[in-house]
mmCIF file of C-alpha atoms in Angstrom:
data_model
loop_
_atom_site.group_PDB
_atom_site.id
_atom_site.type_symbol
_atom_site.label_atom_id
_atom_site.label_comp_id
_atom_site.label_asym_id
_atom_site.label_seq_id
_atom_site.Cartn_x
_atom_site.Cartn_y
_atom_site.Cartn_z
ATOM 1 C CA PHE A 1 12.114 -130.504 -33.586
ATOM 2 C CA THR A 2 13.505 -132.717 -30.796
ATOM 3 C CA ASP A 3 15.264 -135.977 -31.622
ATOM 4 C CA GLN A 4 14.032 -138.772 -29.316
ATOM 5 C CA SER A 5 15.877 -141.677 -31.040
ATOM 6 C CA THR A 6 17.602 -144.420 -29.009
ATOM 7 C CA GLY A 7 20.878 -146.279 -29.657
ATOM 8 C CA ASN A 8 23.076 -143.258 -29.519
ATOM 9 C CA PRO A 9 22.831 -142.224 -33.177
ATOM 10 C CA THR A 10 25.644 -140.190 -34.585
ATOM 11 C CA ASN A 11 24.031 -138.911 -37.800
ATOM 12 C CA TRP A 12 20.643 -137.354 -38.494
ATOM 13 C CA ASP A 13 18.955 -136.691 -41.795
ATOM 14 C CA TRP A 14 15.696 -134.676 -41.573
ATOM 15 C CA ASP A 15 13.219 -134.088 -44.333
ATOM 16 C CA LEU A 16 10.968 -131.375 -42.968
ATOM 17 C CA GLY A 17 8.285 -131.643 -45.667
ATOM 18 C CA ASN A 18 8.631 -128.157 -47.000
ATOM 19 C CA GLY A 19 11.636 -128.787 -49.133
ATOM 20 C CA GLN A 20 14.049 -128.110 -46.354
ATOM 21 C CA LEU A 21 16.571 -130.722 -45.229
ATOM 22 C CA SER A 22 18.745 -130.720 -42.056
ATOM 23 C CA THR A 23 21.563 -132.831 -40.484
ATOM 24 C CA THR A 24 21.178 -131.082 -37.148
ATOM 25 C CA ARG A 25 20.067 -133.249 -34.338
ATOM 26 C CA ASN A 26 17.324 -130.772 -33.209
ATOM 27 C CA PRO A 27 16.644 -128.485 -36.104
ATOM 28 C CA VAL A 28 14.466 -125.387 -36.200
ATOM 29 C CA VAL A 29 12.400 -124.566 -39.344
ATOM 30 C CA VAL A 30 9.988 -121.860 -40.358
ATOM 31 C CA TYR A 31 6.935 -122.823 -42.427
ATOM 32 C CA ASN A 32 6.006 -119.895 -44.583
ATOM 33 C CA ILE A 33 3.098 -121.425 -46.426
ATOM 34 C CA PRO A 34 -0.056 -122.748 -44.827
ATOM 35 C CA GLY A 35 -0.501 -126.519 -45.308
ATOM 36 C CA ILE A 36 -0.056 -130.061 -43.850
ATOM 37 C CA TYR A 37 3.481 -131.380 -43.774
ATOM 38 C CA THR A 38 4.979 -134.928 -43.418
ATOM 39 C CA VAL A 39 8.312 -135.103 -41.506
ATOM 40 C CA LYS A 40 10.909 -137.863 -42.031
ATOM 41 C CA LEU A 41 13.906 -138.561 -39.760
ATOM 42 C CA VAL A 42 16.734 -141.034 -40.639
ATOM 43 C CA VAL A 43 19.352 -141.807 -37.958
ATOM 44 C CA ARG A 44 22.621 -143.799 -38.128
ATOM 45 C CA ASN A 45 25.275 -145.185 -35.817
ATOM 46 C CA ALA A 46 28.147 -147.647 -36.188
ATOM 47 C CA ASN A 47 25.699 -150.585 -35.957
ATOM 48 C CA GLY A 48 23.155 -149.552 -38.510
ATOM 49 C CA ILE A 49 20.355 -147.211 -39.732
ATOM 50 C CA ALA A 50 16.784 -146.440 -38.633
ATOM 51 C CA GLN A 51 14.101 -144.048 -39.735
ATOM 52 C CA GLN A 52 10.625 -142.646 -38.742
ATOM 53 C CA ILE A 53 8.123 -140.991 -40.938
ATOM 54 C CA LYS A 54 5.223 -138.936 -39.372
ATOM 55 C CA THR A 55 2.640 -138.342 -41.987
ATOM 56 C CA ASP A 56 0.670 -135.058 -41.915
ATOM 57 C CA TYR A 57 2.506 -134.262 -38.711
ATOM 58 C CA ILE A 58 2.750 -130.456 -38.996
ATOM 59 C CA ILE A 59 -0.348 -128.383 -39.648
ATOM 60 C CA VAL A 60 0.302 -124.716 -40.499
ATOM 61 C CA ASN A 61 -2.807 -122.577 -40.479
ATOM 62 C CA PRO A 62 -3.289 -119.318 -42.499
ATOM 63 C CA THR A 63 -2.258 -116.265 -40.577
ATOM 64 C CA PRO A 64 -5.205 -113.934 -39.793
ATOM 65 C CA THR A 65 -5.029 -110.357 -41.076
ATOM 66 C CA ALA A 66 -5.743 -107.514 -38.695
ATOM 67 C CA SER A 67 -7.376 -104.425 -40.220
ATOM 68 C CA PHE A 68 -9.685 -101.678 -39.015
ATOM 69 C CA SER A 69 -11.085 -98.241 -39.826
ATOM 70 C CA ALA A 70 -12.438 -95.262 -37.922
ATOM 71 C CA GLY A 71 -15.692 -93.407 -38.488
ATOM 72 C CA THR A 72 -13.626 -90.189 -38.557
ATOM 73 C CA THR A 73 -10.005 -89.573 -38.170
ATOM 74 C CA THR A 74 -10.104 -85.838 -37.310
ATOM 75 C CA GLY A 75 -12.350 -84.315 -34.691
ATOM 76 C CA CYS A 76 -12.622 -81.744 -31.893
ATOM 77 C CA ALA A 77 -11.942 -82.417 -28.287
ATOM 78 C CA PRO A 78 -13.725 -84.078 -26.630
ATOM 79 C CA ASN A 79 -14.662 -86.417 -29.465
ATOM 80 C CA SER A 80 -16.245 -89.909 -29.521
ATOM 81 C CA ILE A 81 -14.883 -92.011 -32.362
ATOM 82 C CA SER A 82 -16.272 -95.388 -33.519
ATOM 83 C CA PHE A 83 -13.855 -98.096 -34.773
ATOM 84 C CA ALA A 84 -14.801 -100.990 -37.084
ATOM 85 C CA ASP A 85 -12.961 -104.295 -37.149
ATOM 86 C CA LEU A 86 -12.153 -105.278 -40.811
ATOM 87 C CA SER A 87 -9.939 -108.250 -39.940
ATOM 88 C CA SER A 88 -10.074 -111.611 -41.688
ATOM 89 C CA ALA A 89 -9.031 -115.186 -40.644
ATOM 90 C CA PRO A 90 -9.258 -117.686 -43.522
ATOM 91 C CA GLY A 91 -10.100 -121.174 -42.409
ATOM 92 C CA SER A 92 -10.878 -120.053 -38.863
ATOM 93 C CA SER A 93 -12.725 -117.446 -36.872
ATOM 94 C CA ILE A 94 -11.604 -114.451 -34.837
ATOM 95 C CA THR A 95 -12.108 -114.977 -31.162
ATOM 96 C CA GLY A 96 -10.252 -111.999 -29.514
ATOM 97 C CA TRP A 97 -9.637 -108.372 -30.057
ATOM 98 C CA LEU A 98 -7.353 -106.036 -28.224
ATOM 99 C CA TRP A 99 -7.439 -102.302 -29.084
ATOM 100 C CA ASN A 100 -4.899 -99.711 -27.960
ATOM 101 C CA PHE A 101 -6.122 -96.191 -28.752
ATOM 102 C CA GLY A 102 -2.879 -94.363 -28.105
ATOM 103 C CA ASP A 103 -4.021 -92.271 -25.170
ATOM 104 C CA GLY A 104 -3.833 -95.046 -22.507
ATOM 105 C CA GLY A 105 -7.298 -96.363 -23.344
ATOM 106 C CA THR A 106 -7.927 -99.970 -24.446
ATOM 107 C CA SER A 107 -10.863 -102.179 -25.379
ATOM 108 C CA THR A 108 -11.619 -105.838 -26.061
ATOM 109 C CA ASP A 109 -14.817 -105.135 -28.015
ATOM 110 C CA GLN A 110 -14.920 -106.039 -31.651
ATOM 111 C CA ASN A 111 -16.168 -102.609 -32.770
ATOM 112 C CA PRO A 112 -15.571 -100.188 -29.876
ATOM 113 C CA THR A 113 -16.206 -96.514 -29.383
ATOM 114 C CA HIS A 114 -13.634 -94.373 -27.708
ATOM 115 C CA VAL A 115 -13.688 -90.791 -26.387
ATOM 116 C CA TYR A 116 -10.600 -88.692 -26.925
ATOM 117 C CA GLN A 117 -10.441 -85.836 -24.396
ATOM 118 C CA THR A 118 -7.152 -84.096 -25.262
ATOM 119 C CA PRO A 119 -5.951 -82.618 -28.518
ATOM 120 C CA GLY A 120 -3.074 -84.408 -30.270
ATOM 121 C CA TYR A 121 -2.156 -87.193 -32.696
ATOM 122 C CA TYR A 122 -2.781 -90.822 -31.636
ATOM 123 C CA ASP A 123 -1.487 -94.185 -32.865
ATOM 124 C CA VAL A 124 -4.102 -96.928 -32.879
ATOM 125 C CA THR A 125 -3.269 -100.661 -32.676
ATOM 126 C CA LEU A 126 -5.483 -103.715 -33.125
ATOM 127 C CA GLN A 127 -4.330 -107.231 -32.218
ATOM 128 C CA ILE A 128 -6.560 -110.108 -33.121
ATOM 129 C CA THR A 129 -6.544 -113.814 -32.115
ATOM 130 C CA SER A 130 -8.026 -116.559 -34.216
ATOM 131 C CA SER A 131 -9.758 -119.677 -33.026
ATOM 132 C CA GLN A 132 -6.580 -121.581 -33.981
ATOM 133 C CA GLY A 133 -4.516 -119.356 -31.580
ATOM 134 C CA CYS A 134 -2.941 -117.313 -34.315
ATOM 135 C CA ARG A 135 -2.394 -113.575 -33.777
ATOM 136 C CA SER A 136 -2.037 -110.620 -36.051
ATOM 137 C CA SER A 137 -1.543 -106.899 -35.347
ATOM 138 C CA SER A 138 -2.181 -103.713 -37.299
ATOM 139 C CA ILE A 139 -0.908 -100.339 -36.174
ATOM 140 C CA ARG A 140 -1.719 -97.000 -37.771
ATOM 141 C CA SER A 141 0.650 -94.259 -36.700
ATOM 142 C CA ARG A 142 -0.843 -90.786 -36.031
ATOM 143 C CA TYR A 143 -4.161 -92.216 -37.273
ATOM 144 C CA ILE A 144 -6.413 -90.056 -35.078
ATOM 145 C CA ARG A 145 -6.084 -86.253 -34.930
ATOM 146 C CA ILE A 146 -7.936 -84.453 -32.125
ATOM 147 C CA VAL A 147 -7.954 -80.646 -32.372
ATOM 148 C CA PRO A 148 -9.061 -78.115 -29.681
ATOM 149 C CA GLY A 149 -12.775 -77.686 -29.524
ATOM 150 C CA VAL A 150 -14.702 -74.603 -30.590
ATOM 151 C CA VAL A 151 -15.946 -72.153 -27.909
ATOM 152 C CA ALA A 152 -18.774 -69.868 -28.830
ATOM 153 C CA ASN A 153 -18.643 -66.530 -27.028
ATOM 154 C CA PHE A 154 -19.751 -62.953 -27.634
ATOM 155 C CA ALA A 155 -20.202 -59.630 -25.870
ATOM 156 C CA GLN A 156 -22.725 -56.882 -26.517
ATOM 157 C CA VAL A 157 -21.323 -53.395 -27.065
ATOM 158 C CA PRO A 158 -23.513 -51.214 -24.843
ATOM 159 C CA ALA A 159 -25.915 -48.876 -26.743
ATOM 160 C CA ASN A 160 -24.987 -45.230 -26.540
ATOM 161 C CA THR A 161 -28.632 -44.100 -26.087
ATOM 162 C CA CYS A 162 -30.569 -44.033 -22.812
ATOM 163 C CA GLU A 163 -33.899 -45.121 -24.419
ATOM 164 C CA ALA A 164 -35.293 -46.969 -27.469
ATOM 165 C CA PRO A 165 -34.560 -47.422 -30.284
ATOM 166 C CA TYR A 166 -31.240 -49.091 -29.401
ATOM 167 C CA SER A 167 -28.557 -49.805 -31.995
ATOM 168 C CA LEU A 168 -26.417 -52.731 -30.741
ATOM 169 C CA VAL A 169 -23.183 -54.183 -32.053
ATOM 170 C CA PHE A 170 -22.198 -57.743 -31.095
ATOM 171 C CA SER A 171 -18.475 -58.513 -30.576
ATOM 172 C CA ASN A 172 -17.768 -62.152 -31.501
ATOM 173 C CA GLN A 173 -15.199 -63.578 -29.103
ATOM 174 C CA SER A 174 -15.431 -67.252 -30.255
ATOM 175 C CA SER A 175 -12.260 -69.320 -30.421
ATOM 176 C CA GLY A 176 -11.185 -72.612 -31.981
ATOM 177 C CA PRO A 177 -8.818 -74.086 -34.631
ATOM 178 C CA GLY A 178 -9.284 -73.911 -38.317
ATOM 179 C CA ASN A 179 -11.627 -71.566 -40.208
ATOM 180 C CA LEU A 180 -14.682 -70.523 -38.197
ATOM 181 C CA SER A 181 -18.146 -69.684 -39.390
ATOM 182 C CA TYR A 182 -21.154 -68.320 -37.545
ATOM 183 C CA ALA A 183 -24.938 -68.406 -37.340
ATOM 184 C CA TRP A 184 -26.611 -65.653 -35.337
ATOM 185 C CA ASP A 185 -30.164 -65.267 -34.145
ATOM 186 C CA LEU A 186 -30.381 -61.780 -32.694
ATOM 187 C CA GLY A 187 -33.671 -62.336 -30.907
ATOM 188 C CA ASN A 188 -35.597 -59.606 -32.761
ATOM 189 C CA GLY A 189 -36.354 -61.539 -35.947
ATOM 190 C CA VAL A 190 -32.920 -60.767 -37.457
ATOM 191 C CA THR A 191 -30.364 -63.430 -38.377
ATOM 192 C CA SER A 192 -26.827 -63.135 -39.565
ATOM 193 C CA THR A 193 -23.732 -65.115 -40.609
ATOM 194 C CA ILE A 194 -21.165 -62.288 -40.390
ATOM 195 C CA GLN A 195 -18.653 -62.312 -37.527
ATOM 196 C CA ASN A 196 -19.772 -59.115 -35.705
ATOM 197 C CA PRO A 197 -23.329 -58.193 -36.613
ATOM 198 C CA SER A 198 -25.353 -55.184 -35.516
ATOM 199 C CA SER A 199 -29.083 -54.664 -35.231
ATOM 200 C CA VAL A 200 -31.663 -52.047 -34.107
ATOM 201 C CA TYR A 201 -34.063 -52.879 -31.271
ATOM 202 C CA SER A 202 -37.150 -50.671 -31.444
ATOM 203 C CA THR A 203 -38.412 -51.226 -27.904
ATOM 204 C CA ALA A 204 -37.005 -51.995 -24.490
ATOM 205 C CA GLY A 205 -37.279 -55.654 -23.438
ATOM 206 C CA THR A 206 -35.455 -58.993 -23.048
ATOM 207 C CA TYR A 207 -34.135 -60.470 -26.283
ATOM 208 C CA PRO A 208 -32.763 -64.053 -26.524
ATOM 209 C CA VAL A 209 -29.603 -63.951 -28.687
ATOM 210 C CA ARG A 210 -28.026 -67.167 -29.921
ATOM 211 C CA LEU A 211 -24.581 -67.693 -31.534
ATOM 212 C CA ILE A 212 -23.573 -71.006 -33.102
ATOM 213 C CA THR A 213 -19.874 -71.196 -34.027
ATOM 214 C CA PHE A 214 -18.656 -73.820 -36.493
ATOM 215 C CA SER A 215 -15.131 -74.919 -37.499
ATOM 216 C CA ASP A 216 -14.111 -76.619 -40.760
ATOM 217 C CA TYR A 217 -13.159 -79.623 -38.672
ATOM 218 C CA GLY A 218 -16.783 -80.281 -37.963
ATOM 219 C CA CYS A 219 -16.825 -78.823 -34.497
ATOM 220 C CA SER A 220 -19.595 -76.550 -33.212
ATOM 221 C CA ASP A 221 -20.619 -74.809 -29.997
ATOM 222 C CA THR A 222 -23.726 -72.817 -29.055
ATOM 223 C CA LEU A 223 -24.121 -69.877 -26.695
ATOM 224 C CA ASP A 224 -27.516 -68.531 -25.638
ATOM 225 C CA GLN A 225 -27.620 -65.193 -23.846
ATOM 226 C CA ASN A 226 -30.419 -62.813 -22.914
ATOM 227 C CA ILE A 227 -29.882 -59.209 -23.777
ATOM 228 C CA VAL A 228 -31.889 -56.944 -21.453
ATOM 229 C CA LEU A 229 -32.649 -53.444 -22.775
ATOM 230 C CA THR A 230 -34.187 -51.009 -20.266
ATOM 231 C CA ASP A 231 -35.150 -47.452 -20.907
ATOM 232 C CA ASN A 232 -33.317 -45.279 -18.450
ATOM 233 C CA VAL A 233 -35.552 -42.931 -16.384
ATOM 234 C CA THR A 234 -33.783 -39.840 -15.039
ATOM 235 C CA GLN A 235 -35.861 -38.146 -12.312
ATOM 236 C CA PHE A 236 -35.611 -36.703 -8.802
ATOM 237 C CA SER A 237 -37.960 -35.517 -6.043
ATOM 238 C CA SER A 238 -37.772 -32.314 -4.038
ATOM 239 C CA PRO A 239 -40.091 -29.685 -2.553
ATOM 240 C CA ASP A 240 -41.533 -27.295 -5.114
ATOM 241 C CA THR A 241 -41.062 -24.392 -2.639
ATOM 242 C CA SER A 242 -38.746 -23.646 0.191
ATOM 243 C CA CYS A 243 -37.329 -20.637 2.024
ATOM 244 C CA LEU A 244 -34.034 -19.033 2.777
ATOM 245 C CA ASN A 245 -31.322 -20.820 4.648
ATOM 246 C CA VAL A 246 -33.244 -24.083 4.810
ATOM 247 C CA GLY A 247 -31.628 -27.303 3.584
ATOM 248 C CA ILE A 248 -33.623 -28.685 0.659
ATOM 249 C CA SER A 249 -33.307 -32.485 0.081
ATOM 250 C CA PHE A 250 -32.992 -33.594 -3.484
ATOM 251 C CA THR A 251 -33.638 -37.365 -3.919
ATOM 252 C CA ASN A 252 -32.370 -39.077 -7.015
ATOM 253 C CA THR A 253 -35.036 -41.625 -7.996
ATOM 254 C CA SER A 254 -33.584 -42.529 -11.371
ATOM 255 C CA THR A 255 -33.620 -46.115 -12.742
ATOM 256 C CA PRO A 256 -31.409 -47.902 -13.179
ATOM 257 C CA ASN A 257 -28.898 -46.577 -10.702
ATOM 258 C CA PRO A 258 -26.530 -44.272 -12.521
ATOM 259 C CA ILE A 259 -22.740 -44.670 -12.321
ATOM 260 C CA SER A 260 -22.441 -41.056 -11.296
ATOM 261 C CA SER A 261 -24.577 -38.006 -10.879
ATOM 262 C CA ARG A 262 -24.036 -34.239 -11.091
ATOM 263 C CA TRP A 263 -26.381 -31.542 -9.824
ATOM 264 C CA ASP A 264 -26.601 -27.904 -10.911
ATOM 265 C CA PHE A 265 -28.750 -25.903 -8.455
ATOM 266 C CA GLY A 266 -29.221 -22.911 -10.662
ATOM 267 C CA ASP A 267 -27.348 -20.435 -8.496
ATOM 268 C CA GLY A 268 -23.825 -21.553 -9.323
ATOM 269 C CA GLY A 269 -23.824 -24.305 -6.738
ATOM 270 C CA THR A 270 -23.164 -27.943 -7.817
ATOM 271 C CA SER A 271 -22.853 -31.337 -6.239
ATOM 272 C CA ASN A 272 -21.699 -34.842 -7.214
ATOM 273 C CA SER A 273 -23.633 -36.592 -4.479
ATOM 274 C CA ARG A 274 -26.340 -38.976 -5.442
ATOM 275 C CA SER A 275 -29.058 -37.333 -3.303
ATOM 276 C CA PRO A 276 -27.698 -34.059 -1.864
ATOM 277 C CA SER A 277 -29.113 -31.366 0.420
ATOM 278 C CA TYR A 278 -28.702 -27.738 -0.590
ATOM 279 C CA VAL A 279 -29.264 -24.357 1.096
ATOM 280 C CA TYR A 280 -30.225 -21.271 -0.990
ATOM 281 C CA ASP A 281 -29.168 -17.933 0.560
ATOM 282 C CA SER A 282 -31.131 -15.745 -1.810
ATOM 283 C CA VAL A 283 -34.790 -15.534 -2.703
ATOM 284 C CA GLY A 284 -35.622 -16.584 -6.225
ATOM 285 C CA VAL A 285 -36.868 -19.110 -8.685
ATOM 286 C CA TYR A 286 -34.144 -21.700 -9.443
ATOM 287 C CA THR A 287 -33.937 -24.320 -12.232
ATOM 288 C CA VAL A 288 -32.270 -27.440 -10.800
ATOM 289 C CA LYS A 289 -30.680 -29.842 -13.269
ATOM 290 C CA LEU A 290 -29.677 -33.470 -12.581
ATOM 291 C CA ILE A 291 -27.241 -35.096 -14.994
ATOM 292 C CA ASN A 292 -26.850 -38.895 -14.776
ATOM 293 C CA ASN A 293 -24.034 -40.933 -16.263
ATOM 294 C CA TYR A 294 -25.153 -44.504 -17.022
ATOM 295 C CA GLY A 295 -21.857 -45.663 -18.457
ATOM 296 C CA ASN A 296 -23.157 -46.076 -22.007
ATOM 297 C CA CYS A 297 -25.206 -42.864 -22.125
ATOM 298 C CA ILE A 298 -25.808 -39.547 -20.317
ATOM 299 C CA ASP A 299 -29.318 -38.244 -19.477
ATOM 300 C CA SER A 300 -30.630 -35.183 -17.680
ATOM 301 C CA VAL A 301 -33.830 -33.685 -16.194
ATOM 302 C CA THR A 302 -34.702 -30.245 -14.832
ATOM 303 C CA LYS A 303 -37.163 -28.964 -12.185
ATOM 304 C CA THR A 304 -38.054 -25.559 -10.817
ATOM 305 C CA VAL A 305 -37.722 -24.682 -7.102
ATOM 306 C CA VAL A 306 -39.127 -21.479 -5.623
ATOM 307 C CA VAL A 307 -37.214 -20.096 -2.683
ATOM 308 C CA GLY A 308 -38.983 -17.371 -0.599
ATOM 309 C CA PRO A 309 -38.184 -15.454 2.477
ATOM 310 C CA LYS A 310 -38.821 -16.947 5.873
ATOM 311 C CA PRO A 311 -42.498 -16.536 6.831
ATOM 312 C CA TYR A 312 -43.681 -14.262 9.633
ATOM 313 C CA VAL A 313 -44.574 -15.988 12.891
ATOM 314 C CA ASP A 314 -46.691 -14.457 15.629
ATOM 315 C CA PHE A 315 -49.051 -15.326 18.323
ATOM 316 C CA THR A 316 -51.152 -13.692 21.078
ATOM 317 C CA SER A 317 -53.458 -14.634 23.991
ATOM 318 C CA VAL A 318 -56.669 -13.414 25.378
ATOM 319 C CA VAL A 319 -55.249 -12.804 28.877
ATOM 320 C CA ASN A 320 -51.564 -13.259 29.818
ATOM 321 C CA ALA A 321 -51.419 -11.988 33.401
ATOM 322 C CA SER A 322 -52.859 -13.281 36.674
ATOM 323 C CA CYS A 323 -52.598 -12.599 40.416
ATOM 324 C CA LYS A 324 -52.593 -16.213 41.408
ATOM 325 C CA ALA A 325 -51.831 -19.707 40.258
ATOM 326 C CA PRO A 326 -53.086 -21.906 38.765
ATOM 327 C CA PHE A 327 -53.584 -19.700 35.761
ATOM 328 C CA THR A 328 -54.804 -20.947 32.360
ATOM 329 C CA VAL A 329 -53.753 -19.120 29.263
ATOM 330 C CA GLU A 330 -55.392 -19.569 25.826
ATOM 331 C CA PHE A 331 -52.761 -18.957 23.097
ATOM 332 C CA GLN A 332 -53.794 -18.006 19.566
ATOM 333 C CA ASP A 333 -51.520 -18.591 16.516
ATOM 334 C CA LEU A 334 -51.468 -15.549 14.254
ATOM 335 C CA THR A 335 -49.158 -17.099 11.646
ATOM 336 C CA SER A 336 -50.442 -17.569 8.118
ATOM 337 C CA GLY A 337 -49.832 -20.742 6.122
ATOM 338 C CA SER A 338 -48.078 -22.789 8.788
ATOM 339 C CA SER A 339 -48.656 -26.563 8.886
ATOM 340 C CA ALA A 340 -47.047 -27.542 12.197
ATOM 341 C CA TRP A 341 -46.434 -25.825 15.563
ATOM 342 C CA PHE A 342 -44.189 -26.233 18.460
ATOM 343 C CA TRP A 343 -44.851 -24.180 21.625
ATOM 344 C CA SER A 344 -42.490 -23.797 24.546
ATOM 345 C CA PHE A 345 -44.337 -22.257 27.541
ATOM 346 C CA GLY A 346 -41.324 -21.307 29.615
ATOM 347 C CA ASP A 347 -42.103 -23.664 32.478
ATOM 348 C CA GLY A 348 -40.581 -26.817 30.966
ATOM 349 C CA THR A 349 -43.718 -27.887 29.088
ATOM 350 C CA ASN A 350 -44.638 -27.664 25.475
ATOM 351 C CA SER A 351 -47.409 -28.352 22.890
ATOM 352 C CA THR A 352 -47.865 -29.074 19.146
ATOM 353 C CA GLU A 353 -51.380 -27.769 18.902
ATOM 354 C CA LYS A 354 -52.183 -24.793 16.769
ATOM 355 C CA ASN A 355 -54.042 -22.840 19.490
ATOM 356 C CA PRO A 356 -53.193 -24.559 22.773
ATOM 357 C CA ARG A 357 -54.526 -23.917 26.307
ATOM 358 C CA HIS A 358 -51.882 -24.125 28.998
ATOM 359 C CA THR A 359 -52.099 -23.921 32.818
ATOM 360 C CA TYR A 360 -49.327 -22.354 34.826
ATOM 361 C CA ASN A 361 -49.266 -23.840 38.297
ATOM 362 C CA SER A 362 -46.654 -21.576 39.936
ATOM 363 C CA LEU A 363 -46.072 -17.888 40.299
ATOM 364 C CA GLY A 364 -43.517 -16.425 37.958
ATOM 365 C CA GLU A 365 -42.691 -14.685 34.705
ATOM 366 C CA TYR A 366 -42.576 -16.845 31.629
ATOM 367 C CA ASP A 367 -40.977 -16.539 28.117
ATOM 368 C CA VAL A 368 -43.141 -18.097 25.418
ATOM 369 C CA THR A 369 -41.691 -19.471 22.207
ATOM 370 C CA LEU A 370 -43.510 -20.539 18.980
ATOM 371 C CA THR A 371 -41.803 -22.344 16.139
ATOM 372 C CA ALA A 372 -43.956 -22.657 13.059
ATOM 373 C CA THR A 373 -43.262 -25.050 10.129
ATOM 374 C CA PHE A 374 -44.326 -24.398 6.539
ATOM 375 C CA GLY A 375 -44.328 -26.257 3.213
ATOM 376 C CA GLY A 376 -40.890 -27.134 1.860
ATOM 377 C CA GLY A 377 -39.442 -27.476 5.300
ATOM 378 C CA CYS A 378 -39.427 -23.802 6.112
ATOM 379 C CA GLN A 379 -39.447 -22.894 9.808
ATOM 380 C CA ASN A 380 -39.397 -19.616 11.760
ATOM 381 C CA THR A 381 -39.431 -18.893 15.448
ATOM 382 C CA VAL A 382 -40.736 -16.031 17.601
ATOM 383 C CA VAL A 383 -39.759 -15.630 21.248
ATOM 384 C CA LYS A 384 -41.766 -13.269 23.481
ATOM 385 C CA PRO A 385 -39.920 -12.586 26.797
ATOM 386 C CA VAL A 386 -42.005 -12.379 29.962
ATOM 387 C CA PHE A 387 -45.155 -12.923 27.957
ATOM 388 C CA VAL A 388 -46.968 -14.514 30.831
ATOM 389 C CA LYS A 389 -46.953 -13.099 34.366
ATOM 390 C CA VAL A 390 -48.398 -14.933 37.391
ATOM 391 C CA ALA A 391 -47.690 -12.749 40.449
ATOM 392 C CA GLU A 392 -49.516 -11.697 43.616
ATOM 393 C CA PRO A 393 -50.163 -7.961 43.870
ATOM 394 C CA SER A 394 -48.085 -5.889 46.271
ATOM 395 C CA VAL A 395 -49.824 -3.323 48.526
ATOM 396 C CA GLU A 396 -48.128 -0.216 49.870
ATOM 397 C CA ILE A 397 -49.791 2.170 52.382
ATOM 398 C CA ALA A 398 -48.131 5.561 52.865
ATOM 399 C CA ASN A 399 -48.140 7.861 55.917
ATOM 400 C CA MET A 400 -49.339 5.290 58.431
ATOM 401 C CA PRO A 401 -49.105 6.578 62.074
#
């Protein structure tokens, strides 16, 4: 209170209306009970006394009470939590709210919702303001607990067979706080609640597997993953027949692509190439075996290759000598079983016909070569030196005078 009396008073007697008295010129008083208070001031100096009474001068309103609750106080990050204002303000209304959620977030809504992103404990504070300008605060220390979220994860242990039926084991790699529980749908009509289930898949195909992981804090996470099961097909292509000292190509046509391959050619020879070429140096029937490693399983297949001697190649012609050029020769292939031919006529020209006709335009002696090709890539060559002669005759007369 501030004394505004005149006449230079030297004494002050205050009655502050709440049972408190004071002789201080400008007293300070705390009203602890709501109500309406009359204040009286009596002043004196050497010349006399004066007083003033202010009836119902001080009005003390009831203090509002701040209070609140949360929809949940424990959750998994990230977590959206709803807060409810439970405050009261007797004799007035609440006109303002200021929330502090403890993680730097604030709100002026009466009943806000706040998302906590990071695990931890959080103090929550609510300050309210009444229509009479009175304020009240409520703080709850470590009121909100946010724990790390649950992450659903699993891996499929590869089947150790190359074709159906497949027996699969699932390795649960989920993580999160608290006690975890699980709900599996293995995609083949089988469900499970154990941590690491197993199941048999009777046919190849694509199976949608779902894992839902729960924690006892109310958190959950779902992982959907397709499991693709494919029958491995081990096979290769090669000629059924071939001949000595000819490279035979073996082509690995297996699916899916193996991690590694090993070949056994049946004569002691082996290879680790995917698609090798191999030469047999002895006539015979050989069992070739391909062994594929697919990582989770090993599979093999065999095939027979017949290796024979190089075939006989020969040719002839109706006439192979002439006295003058041009001279046309009709060649006749005498080879049995050949499928392709390459002739070299000795004059820089060639032909791929079976029985070609060739014209020599110059005098000379010509070597003729025939290379014949057979099934399985076999080839053989015959060279006939000076097979064609194109020459003018020479005349000698003896005992001329």
